[in-house]
Short mmCIF file of C-alpha atoms in Angstrom, two decimals:
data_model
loop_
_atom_site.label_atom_id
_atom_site.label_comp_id
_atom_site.label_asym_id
_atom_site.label_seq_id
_atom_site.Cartn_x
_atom_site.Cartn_y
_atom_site.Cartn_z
CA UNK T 1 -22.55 4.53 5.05
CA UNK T 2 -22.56 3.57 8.88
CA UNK T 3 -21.82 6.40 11.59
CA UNK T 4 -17.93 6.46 12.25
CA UNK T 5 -16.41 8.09 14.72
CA UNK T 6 -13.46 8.62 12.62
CA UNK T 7 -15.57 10.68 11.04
CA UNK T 8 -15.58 13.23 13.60
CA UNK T 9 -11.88 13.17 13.99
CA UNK T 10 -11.59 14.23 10.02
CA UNK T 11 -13.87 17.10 11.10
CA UNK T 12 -11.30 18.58 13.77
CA UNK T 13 -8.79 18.01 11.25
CA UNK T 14 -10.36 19.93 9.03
CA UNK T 15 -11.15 22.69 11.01
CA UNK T 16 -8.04 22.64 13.12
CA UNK T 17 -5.30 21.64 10.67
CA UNK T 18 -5.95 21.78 6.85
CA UNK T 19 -4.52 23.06 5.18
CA UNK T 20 -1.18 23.32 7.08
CA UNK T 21 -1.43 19.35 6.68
CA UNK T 22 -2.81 16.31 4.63
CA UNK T 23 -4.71 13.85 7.32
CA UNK T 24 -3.40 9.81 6.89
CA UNK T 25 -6.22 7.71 7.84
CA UNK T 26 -3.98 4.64 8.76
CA UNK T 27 -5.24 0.90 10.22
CA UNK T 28 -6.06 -2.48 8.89
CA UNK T 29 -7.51 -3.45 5.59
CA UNK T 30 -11.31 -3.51 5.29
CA UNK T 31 -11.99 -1.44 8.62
CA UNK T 32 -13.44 1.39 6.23
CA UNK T 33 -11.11 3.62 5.66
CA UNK T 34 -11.20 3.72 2.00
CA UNK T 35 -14.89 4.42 2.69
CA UNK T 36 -14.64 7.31 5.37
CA UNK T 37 -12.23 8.83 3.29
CA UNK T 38 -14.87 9.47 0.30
CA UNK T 39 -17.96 9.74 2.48
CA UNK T 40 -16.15 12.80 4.43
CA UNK T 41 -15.01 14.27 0.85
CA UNK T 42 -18.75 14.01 -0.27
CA UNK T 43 -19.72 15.75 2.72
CA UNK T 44 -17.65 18.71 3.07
CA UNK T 45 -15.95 19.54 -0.96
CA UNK T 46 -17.26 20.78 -3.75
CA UNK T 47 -15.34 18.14 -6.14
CA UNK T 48 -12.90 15.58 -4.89
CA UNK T 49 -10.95 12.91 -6.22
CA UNK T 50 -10.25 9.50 -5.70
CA UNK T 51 -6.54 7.51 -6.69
CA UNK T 52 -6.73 4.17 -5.68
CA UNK T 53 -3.29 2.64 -6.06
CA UNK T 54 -4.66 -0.72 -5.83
CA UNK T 55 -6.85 -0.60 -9.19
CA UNK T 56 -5.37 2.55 -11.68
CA UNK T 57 -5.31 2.57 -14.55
CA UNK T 58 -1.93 2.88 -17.06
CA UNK T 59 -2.91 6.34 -18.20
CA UNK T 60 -3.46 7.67 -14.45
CA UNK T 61 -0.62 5.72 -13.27
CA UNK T 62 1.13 8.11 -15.67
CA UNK T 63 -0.11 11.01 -14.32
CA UNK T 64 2.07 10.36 -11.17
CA UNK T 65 5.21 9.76 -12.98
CA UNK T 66 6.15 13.85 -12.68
CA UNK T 67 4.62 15.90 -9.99
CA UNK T 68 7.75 18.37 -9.60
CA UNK T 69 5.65 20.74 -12.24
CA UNK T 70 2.40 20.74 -10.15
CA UNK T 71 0.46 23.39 -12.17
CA UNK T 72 0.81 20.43 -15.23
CA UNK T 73 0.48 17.65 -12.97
CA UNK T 74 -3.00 18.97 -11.78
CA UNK T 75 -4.24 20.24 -15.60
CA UNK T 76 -3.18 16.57 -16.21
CA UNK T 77 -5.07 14.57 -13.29
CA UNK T 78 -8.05 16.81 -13.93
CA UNK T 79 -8.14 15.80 -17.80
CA UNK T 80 -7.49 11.82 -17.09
CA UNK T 81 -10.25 12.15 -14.06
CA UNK T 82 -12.75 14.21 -16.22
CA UNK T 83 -13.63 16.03 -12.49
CA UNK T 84 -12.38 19.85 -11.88
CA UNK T 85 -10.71 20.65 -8.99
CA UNK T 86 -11.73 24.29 -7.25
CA UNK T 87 -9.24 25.95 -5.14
CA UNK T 88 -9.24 25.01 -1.47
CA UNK T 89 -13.06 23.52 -2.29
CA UNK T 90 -11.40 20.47 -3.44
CA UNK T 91 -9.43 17.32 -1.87
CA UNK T 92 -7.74 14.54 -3.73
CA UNK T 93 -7.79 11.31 -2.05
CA UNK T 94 -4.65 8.88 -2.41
CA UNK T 95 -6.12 5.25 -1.45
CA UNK T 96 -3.83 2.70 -0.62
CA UNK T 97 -0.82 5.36 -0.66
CA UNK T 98 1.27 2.51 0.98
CA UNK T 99 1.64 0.62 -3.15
CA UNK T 100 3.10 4.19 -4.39
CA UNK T 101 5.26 5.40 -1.91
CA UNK T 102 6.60 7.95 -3.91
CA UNK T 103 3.45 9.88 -3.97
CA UNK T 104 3.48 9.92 -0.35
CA UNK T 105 6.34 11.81 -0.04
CA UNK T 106 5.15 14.16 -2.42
CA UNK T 107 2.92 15.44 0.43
CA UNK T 108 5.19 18.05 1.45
CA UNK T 109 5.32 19.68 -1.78
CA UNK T 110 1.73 19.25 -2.59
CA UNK T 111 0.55 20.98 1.05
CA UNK T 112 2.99 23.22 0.85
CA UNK T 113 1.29 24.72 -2.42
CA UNK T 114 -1.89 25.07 -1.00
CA UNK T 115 -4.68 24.79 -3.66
CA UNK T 116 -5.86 21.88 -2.20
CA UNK T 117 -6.48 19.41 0.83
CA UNK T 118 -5.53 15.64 1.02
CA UNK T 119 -6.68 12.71 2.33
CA UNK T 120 -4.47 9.30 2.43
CA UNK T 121 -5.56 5.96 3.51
CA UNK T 122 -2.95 3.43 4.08
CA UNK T 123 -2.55 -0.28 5.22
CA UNK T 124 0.55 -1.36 7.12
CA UNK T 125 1.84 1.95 6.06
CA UNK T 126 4.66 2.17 8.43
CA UNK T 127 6.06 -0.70 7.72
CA UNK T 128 9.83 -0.88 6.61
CA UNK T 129 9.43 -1.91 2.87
CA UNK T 130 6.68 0.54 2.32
CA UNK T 131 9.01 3.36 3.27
CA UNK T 132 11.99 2.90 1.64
CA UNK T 133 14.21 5.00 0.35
CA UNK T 134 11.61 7.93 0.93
CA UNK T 135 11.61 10.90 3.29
CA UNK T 136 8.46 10.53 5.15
CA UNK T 137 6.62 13.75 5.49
CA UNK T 138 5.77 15.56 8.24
CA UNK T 139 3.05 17.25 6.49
CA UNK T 140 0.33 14.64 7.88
CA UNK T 141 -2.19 14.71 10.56
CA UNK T 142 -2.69 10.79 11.84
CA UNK T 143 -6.12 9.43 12.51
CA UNK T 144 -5.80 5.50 13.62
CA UNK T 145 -9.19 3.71 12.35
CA UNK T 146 -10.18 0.50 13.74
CA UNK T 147 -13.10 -2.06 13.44
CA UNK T 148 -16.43 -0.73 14.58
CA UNK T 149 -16.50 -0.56 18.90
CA UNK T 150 -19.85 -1.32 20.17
CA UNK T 151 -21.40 1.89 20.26
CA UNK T 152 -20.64 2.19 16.54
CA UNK T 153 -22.19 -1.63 15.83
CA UNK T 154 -25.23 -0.40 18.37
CA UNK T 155 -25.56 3.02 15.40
CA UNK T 156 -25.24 0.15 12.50
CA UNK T 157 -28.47 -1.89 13.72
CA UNK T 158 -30.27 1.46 14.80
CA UNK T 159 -30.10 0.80 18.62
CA UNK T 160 -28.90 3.70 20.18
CA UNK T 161 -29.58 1.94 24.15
CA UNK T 162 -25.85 2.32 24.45
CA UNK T 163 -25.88 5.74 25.39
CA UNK T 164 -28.48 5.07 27.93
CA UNK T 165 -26.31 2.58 29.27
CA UNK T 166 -23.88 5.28 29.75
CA UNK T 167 -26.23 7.40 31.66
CA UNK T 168 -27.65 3.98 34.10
CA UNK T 169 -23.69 3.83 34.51
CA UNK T 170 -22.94 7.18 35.68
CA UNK T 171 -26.39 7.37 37.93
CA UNK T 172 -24.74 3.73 39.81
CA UNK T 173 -28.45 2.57 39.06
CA UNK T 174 -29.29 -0.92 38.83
CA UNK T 175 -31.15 -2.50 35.69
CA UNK T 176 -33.05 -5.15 36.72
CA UNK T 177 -32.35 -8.38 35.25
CA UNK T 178 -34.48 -8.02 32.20
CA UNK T 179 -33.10 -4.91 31.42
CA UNK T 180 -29.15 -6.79 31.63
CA UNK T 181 -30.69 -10.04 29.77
CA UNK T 182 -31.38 -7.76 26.30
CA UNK T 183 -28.17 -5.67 27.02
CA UNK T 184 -25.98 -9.00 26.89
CA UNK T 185 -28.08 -10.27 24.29
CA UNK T 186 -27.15 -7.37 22.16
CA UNK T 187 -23.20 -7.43 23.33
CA UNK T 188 -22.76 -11.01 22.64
CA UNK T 189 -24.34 -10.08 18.67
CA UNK T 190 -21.63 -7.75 19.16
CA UNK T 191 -19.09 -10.38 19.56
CA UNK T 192 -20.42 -13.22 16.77
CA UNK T 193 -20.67 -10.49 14.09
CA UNK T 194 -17.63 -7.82 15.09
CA UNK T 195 -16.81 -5.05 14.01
CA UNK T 196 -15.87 -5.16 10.38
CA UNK T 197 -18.24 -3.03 8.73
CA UNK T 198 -18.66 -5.85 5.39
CA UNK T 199 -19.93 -8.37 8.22
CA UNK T 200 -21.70 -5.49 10.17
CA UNK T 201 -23.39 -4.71 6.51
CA UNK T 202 -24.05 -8.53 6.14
CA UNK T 203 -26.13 -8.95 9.62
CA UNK T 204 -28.17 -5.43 8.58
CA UNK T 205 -29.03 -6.61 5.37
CA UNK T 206 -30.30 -10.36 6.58
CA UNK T 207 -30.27 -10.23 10.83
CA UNK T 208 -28.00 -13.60 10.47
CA UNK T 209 -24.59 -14.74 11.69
#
């Protein structure tokens, strides 16, 4: 798991807003979210558990089918996940809540009752056909994740020169031109891998383009 800065934002949310509201980790696909979202329940819950609406299963899928009775619904998704849930210890992620639109709506009810926190990851989530004929909830604390910046690709390789670039910045000092030779050498890596964290993953594992 690479150092995300979204990662920090989940923390204030936690803190700050939980349980009051669910936090929607929204941006492109394969940016991490899916990831952040269970590395941050690992972290910080006693249990937690993971929906992804891209691969369920028929008998979870099922599960979702009535939520107006919540003390069932949770007996239910506790049985089918074979993981308990522990009042406000616990947080159910919804992965890909954009496929079951339904559930995301459900939001309101499920905050409102309190037992436990939520997480939702979601791409293209705002998107016209993915909120159709649903109320969206105002129940949900936005965090916008994006492709790894620089500092965070600096973190991935274990080069952490970017914060002394920071400092040389704010001191107007001057490098030298060795100094500026490695730091363009490491920006323009930067540039030829990016920021996706599977390519990121790739150049840590084998130092190749």
């Amino acid at each position: 798991m690479f150092r995300r800065k979204a990662l920090d934002s989940m923390k204030e949310w936690k803190e700050n807003f939980a349980p009051s509201y669910a936090v929607l980790l929204e941006g492109a696909r394969r940016v991490g979210k899916s990831t952040i979202a269970e590395e941050f329940a690992k972290l910080n819950y006693k249990s937690y558990i993971k929906i992804d609406f891209a691969n369920i299963t028929s008998e979870l899928n099922d599960v979702f089918k009535d939520i107006a009775n919540l003390e069932r619904f949770f007996l239910r998704l506790q049985t089918v996940t074979g993981i308990t849930l522990y009042k406000r210890e616990s947080v159910i992620i919804f992965d890909e809540t954009q496929l079951n639109p339904k559930v995301r709506q459900s939001i309101k009810y499920l905050v409102a009752d309190g037992r436990f926190d939520y997480i939702e990851t979601g791409s293209l989530i705002s998107i016209k056909k993915n909120v159709k004929d649903i109320v969206i909830p105002s129940e949900e604390h936005k965090i916008s994740v994006y492709p790894m910046d620089y500092e965070e690709f600096m973190w991935a390789i274990g080069n952490d020169t970017y914060g002394i670039l920071r400092d040389l910045y704010k001191s107007n000092s001057e490098v030298g031109n060795g100094v500026n030779r490695k730091l363009m050498k490491d920006f323009r890596m930067y540039m030829a891998v990016g920021g996706m964290p599977q390519a990121v993953q790739a150049y840590v594992d084998g130092k190749n383009v």
